[in-house]
PDB file of C-alpha atoms in Angstrom:
ATOM      1  CA  UNK W   1      -4.827  -5.325  11.617  1.00 92.00           C
ATOM      2  CA  UNK W   2      -1.780  -2.543  12.667  1.00 93.00           C
ATOM      3  CA  UNK W   3      -2.561   0.691  12.582  1.00 95.00           C
ATOM      4  CA  UNK W   4      -0.373   3.493  12.811  1.00 96.00           C
ATOM      5  CA  UNK W   5      -0.789   7.150  12.507  1.00 97.00           C
ATOM      6  CA  UNK W   6       2.662   9.602  13.195  1.00 98.00           C
ATOM      7  CA  UNK W   7       4.115  13.615  13.187  1.00 98.00           C
ATOM      8  CA  UNK W   8       7.195  14.747  13.241  1.00 98.00           C
ATOM      9  CA  UNK W   9       8.743  18.142  12.760  1.00 97.00           C
ATOM     10  CA  UNK W  10      12.353  17.912  11.690  1.00 97.00           C
ATOM     11  CA  UNK W  11      14.798  19.693  13.594  1.00 95.00           C
ATOM     12  CA  UNK W  12      18.511  19.883  13.854  1.00 94.00           C
ATOM     13  CA  UNK W  13      18.703  20.918  17.645  1.00 93.00           C
ATOM     14  CA  UNK W  14      16.710  21.888  20.686  1.00 91.00           C
ATOM     15  CA  UNK W  15      18.944  25.222  20.259  1.00 89.00           C
ATOM     16  CA  UNK W  16      18.503  25.711  16.716  1.00 78.00           C
ATOM     17  CA  UNK W  17      16.283  24.407  13.718  1.00 68.00           C
ATOM     18  CA  UNK W  18      19.047  24.909  11.511  1.00 72.00           C
ATOM     19  CA  UNK W  19      22.519  25.593  12.622  1.00 74.00           C
ATOM     20  CA  UNK W  20      23.605  24.714   8.690  1.00 87.00           C
ATOM     21  CA  UNK W  21      23.702  20.954   8.739  1.00 92.00           C
ATOM     22  CA  UNK W  22      19.461  20.327   7.916  1.00 94.00           C
ATOM     23  CA  UNK W  23      20.440  19.979   4.445  1.00 94.00           C
ATOM     24  CA  UNK W  24      22.245  17.133   4.871  1.00 96.00           C
ATOM     25  CA  UNK W  25      20.096  15.923   7.425  1.00 96.00           C
ATOM     26  CA  UNK W  26      17.036  16.005   5.570  1.00 97.00           C
ATOM     27  CA  UNK W  27      19.137  13.890   2.215  1.00 97.00           C
ATOM     28  CA  UNK W  28      19.561  10.958   5.030  1.00 97.00           C
ATOM     29  CA  UNK W  29      15.601  11.044   6.136  1.00 97.00           C
ATOM     30  CA  UNK W  30      14.619  11.127   2.561  1.00 96.00           C
ATOM     31  CA  UNK W  31      17.568   8.005   1.612  1.00 95.00           C
ATOM     32  CA  UNK W  32      16.241   6.376   4.491  1.00 95.00           C
ATOM     33  CA  UNK W  33      12.347   6.490   2.976  1.00 94.00           C
ATOM     34  CA  UNK W  34      13.682   5.506  -0.300  1.00 92.00           C
ATOM     35  CA  UNK W  35      14.526   2.159   0.863  1.00 91.00           C
ATOM     36  CA  UNK W  36      11.345   1.400   1.823  1.00 88.00           C
ATOM     37  CA  UNK W  37       8.745  -1.080  -0.456  1.00 80.00           C
ATOM     38  CA  UNK W  38       5.589   0.396   0.259  1.00 78.00           C
ATOM     39  CA  UNK W  39       2.621  -1.016  -1.414  1.00 71.00           C
ATOM     40  CA  UNK W  40       0.244   1.486   0.458  1.00 76.00           C
ATOM     41  CA  UNK W  41       0.145   4.101   3.464  1.00 88.00           C
ATOM     42  CA  UNK W  42       1.408   7.382   3.985  1.00 92.00           C
ATOM     43  CA  UNK W  43       4.924   8.029   4.721  1.00 94.00           C
ATOM     44  CA  UNK W  44       6.010  11.646   3.392  1.00 94.00           C
ATOM     45  CA  UNK W  45       8.850  14.041   3.866  1.00 96.00           C
ATOM     46  CA  UNK W  46       7.410  18.167   3.040  1.00 97.00           C
ATOM     47  CA  UNK W  47       8.975  21.537   3.650  1.00 95.00           C
ATOM     48  CA  UNK W  48       6.383  24.310   4.468  1.00 95.00           C
ATOM     49  CA  UNK W  49       7.725  28.500   5.673  1.00 91.00           C
ATOM     50  CA  UNK W  50      11.633  27.144   5.522  1.00 87.00           C
ATOM     51  CA  UNK W  51      10.810  23.915   8.698  1.00 93.00           C
ATOM     52  CA  UNK W  52      10.619  20.627   7.378  1.00 96.00           C
ATOM     53  CA  UNK W  53       8.185  17.844   8.726  1.00 98.00           C
ATOM     54  CA  UNK W  54       7.329  14.366   8.308  1.00 98.00           C
ATOM     55  CA  UNK W  55       3.359  12.478   7.917  1.00 97.00           C
ATOM     56  CA  UNK W  56       3.122   8.799   8.148  1.00 96.00           C
ATOM     57  CA  UNK W  57       0.137   6.593   8.478  1.00 96.00           C
ATOM     58  CA  UNK W  58      -2.065   3.761   7.367  1.00 93.00           C
ATOM     59  CA  UNK W  59      -3.326   0.423   7.937  1.00 92.00           C
ATOM     60  CA  UNK W  60      -1.977  -2.959   7.052  1.00 90.00           C
ATOM     61  CA  UNK W  61      -3.304  -7.093   7.432  1.00 89.00           C
ATOM     62  CA  UNK W  62      -0.965  -7.408  10.156  1.00 89.00           C
ATOM     63  CA  UNK W  63       2.220  -6.159  11.622  1.00 90.00           C
ATOM     64  CA  UNK W  64       4.812  -5.728   9.467  1.00 86.00           C
ATOM     65  CA  UNK W  65       7.737  -4.751   8.241  1.00 86.00           C
ATOM     66  CA  UNK W  66       6.107  -0.934   8.041  1.00 89.00           C
ATOM     67  CA  UNK W  67       6.145  -1.104  11.780  1.00 91.00           C
ATOM     68  CA  UNK W  68       9.567  -1.526  12.268  1.00 91.00           C
ATOM     69  CA  UNK W  69      10.528   0.169   9.123  1.00 93.00           C
ATOM     70  CA  UNK W  70       8.571   4.225  10.592  1.00 94.00           C
ATOM     71  CA  UNK W  71      10.549   2.982  14.299  1.00 95.00           C
ATOM     72  CA  UNK W  72      13.917   3.160  12.618  1.00 95.00           C
ATOM     73  CA  UNK W  73      12.849   6.163  11.073  1.00 97.00           C
ATOM     74  CA  UNK W  74      11.696   7.624  14.378  1.00 98.00           C
ATOM     75  CA  UNK W  75      14.490   6.679  15.617  1.00 98.00           C
ATOM     76  CA  UNK W  76      17.311   7.459  12.865  1.00 97.00           C
ATOM     77  CA  UNK W  77      15.291  10.859  13.316  1.00 98.00           C
ATOM     78  CA  UNK W  78      16.197  11.528  16.901  1.00 98.00           C
ATOM     79  CA  UNK W  79      19.842   9.959  16.211  1.00 97.00           C
ATOM     80  CA  UNK W  80      20.759  12.878  13.751  1.00 97.00           C
ATOM     81  CA  UNK W  81      18.378  15.540  14.469  1.00 97.00           C
ATOM     82  CA  UNK W  82      18.320  15.676  18.479  1.00 96.00           C
ATOM     83  CA  UNK W  83      16.231  19.261  18.363  1.00 96.00           C
ATOM     84  CA  UNK W  84      13.078  16.915  16.016  1.00 97.00           C
ATOM     85  CA  UNK W  85      10.110  15.963  17.797  1.00 98.00           C
ATOM     86  CA  UNK W  86       6.481  14.312  17.281  1.00 98.00           C
ATOM     87  CA  UNK W  87       4.559  11.498  17.976  1.00 98.00           C
ATOM     88  CA  UNK W  88       3.844   7.695  16.851  1.00 98.00           C
ATOM     89  CA  UNK W  89       0.388   6.610  17.691  1.00 98.00           C
ATOM     90  CA  UNK W  90      -0.144   2.596  16.681  1.00 96.00           C
ATOM     91  CA  UNK W  91      -2.277   0.161  17.508  1.00 96.00           C
ATOM     92  CA  UNK W  92      -2.063  -3.929  16.939  1.00 95.00           C
ATOM     93  CA  UNK W  93      -4.686  -5.944  17.641  1.00 92.00           C
ATOM     94  CA  UNK W  94      -3.064  -8.524  17.856  1.00 91.00           C
ATOM     95  CA  UNK W  95      -0.364  -8.192  20.315  1.00 90.00           C
ATOM     96  CA  UNK W  96       0.050 -10.515  22.888  1.00 85.00           C
ATOM     97  CA  UNK W  97       1.814  -8.359  25.165  1.00 91.00           C
ATOM     98  CA  UNK W  98      -1.771  -7.335  26.312  1.00 90.00           C
ATOM     99  CA  UNK W  99      -1.965  -4.238  24.515  1.00 90.00           C
ATOM    100  CA  UNK W 100      -4.021  -5.192  22.205  1.00 92.00           C
ATOM    101  CA  UNK W 101      -7.041  -2.869  23.175  1.00 93.00           C
ATOM    102  CA  UNK W 102      -5.166   0.481  23.206  1.00 96.00           C
ATOM    103  CA  UNK W 103      -3.361   2.390  21.225  1.00 96.00           C
ATOM    104  CA  UNK W 104       0.727   2.458  22.281  1.00 96.00           C
ATOM    105  CA  UNK W 105       2.475   6.520  21.587  1.00 98.00           C
ATOM    106  CA  UNK W 106       5.726   6.478  20.644  1.00 97.00           C
ATOM    107  CA  UNK W 107       7.288   9.992  21.700  1.00 98.00           C
ATOM    108  CA  UNK W 108      10.423  12.193  20.379  1.00 98.00           C
ATOM    109  CA  UNK W 109      11.856  14.561  21.708  1.00 98.00           C
ATOM    110  CA  UNK W 110      15.299  15.553  22.636  1.00 96.00           C
ATOM    111  CA  UNK W 111      17.362  12.993  20.593  1.00 95.00           C
ATOM    112  CA  UNK W 112      15.051  10.239  22.135  1.00 97.00           C
ATOM    113  CA  UNK W 113      12.157   8.075  21.320  1.00 97.00           C
ATOM    114  CA  UNK W 114       9.804   6.333  24.508  1.00 97.00           C
ATOM    115  CA  UNK W 115       6.607   4.531  24.004  1.00 96.00           C
ATOM    116  CA  UNK W 116       3.869   5.587  26.368  1.00 95.00           C
ATOM    117  CA  UNK W 117       0.532   4.611  26.997  1.00 92.00           C
ATOM    118  CA  UNK W 118      -2.362   6.658  25.393  1.00 96.00           C
ATOM    119  CA  UNK W 119      -4.745   8.309  27.587  1.00 94.00           C
ATOM    120  CA  UNK W 120      -6.868   9.914  24.954  1.00 96.00           C
ATOM    121  CA  UNK W 121      -8.327   6.719  22.974  1.00 94.00           C
ATOM    122  CA  UNK W 122      -7.305   3.380  24.840  1.00 95.00           C
ATOM    123  CA  UNK W 123      -8.624   1.212  26.091  1.00 92.00           C
ATOM    124  CA  UNK W 124      -9.810   1.361  22.790  1.00 93.00           C
ATOM    125  CA  UNK W 125     -13.171  -0.783  23.742  1.00 92.00           C
ATOM    126  CA  UNK W 126     -15.339   0.991  25.144  1.00 92.00           C
ATOM    127  CA  UNK W 127     -13.480   5.002  24.599  1.00 92.00           C
ATOM    128  CA  UNK W 128     -14.471   4.472  20.817  1.00 88.00           C
ATOM    129  CA  UNK W 129     -16.028   1.129  19.871  1.00 91.00           C
ATOM    130  CA  UNK W 130     -18.370  -1.040  21.120  1.00 91.00           C
ATOM    131  CA  UNK W 131     -18.114  -4.765  22.725  1.00 90.00           C
ATOM    132  CA  UNK W 132     -18.178  -7.196  20.081  1.00 84.00           C
ATOM    133  CA  UNK W 133     -21.098  -9.953  21.161  1.00 79.00           C
TER     134      UNK W 133
END
């Protein structure tokens, strides 16, 4: 199973949340989201109190198109709105690189998306799950 949960605050630059291009940035993000053909899961871009934020989440049977699309969306946000920041937690229990018992964290800050190890819920066994007999 592939599990993902994330959020991002959309800001035009680290110095100023809206320097005049935020509406255009939001339109580009919305356009990218319309390219995704998701059957399930959470993918929403919302506004509150003059700020924009993204929420994503879901479970798929296998790591599929959603995984690549979400990472591409976070990368796009970093490129066009380098003041944005957020986290994307993923877990792939079929990962062949040795990460099948842990969450990985994509950290979005200052235009960069960097993968890091999770220090809170990993290793999944025994932190959040029991060993299977």
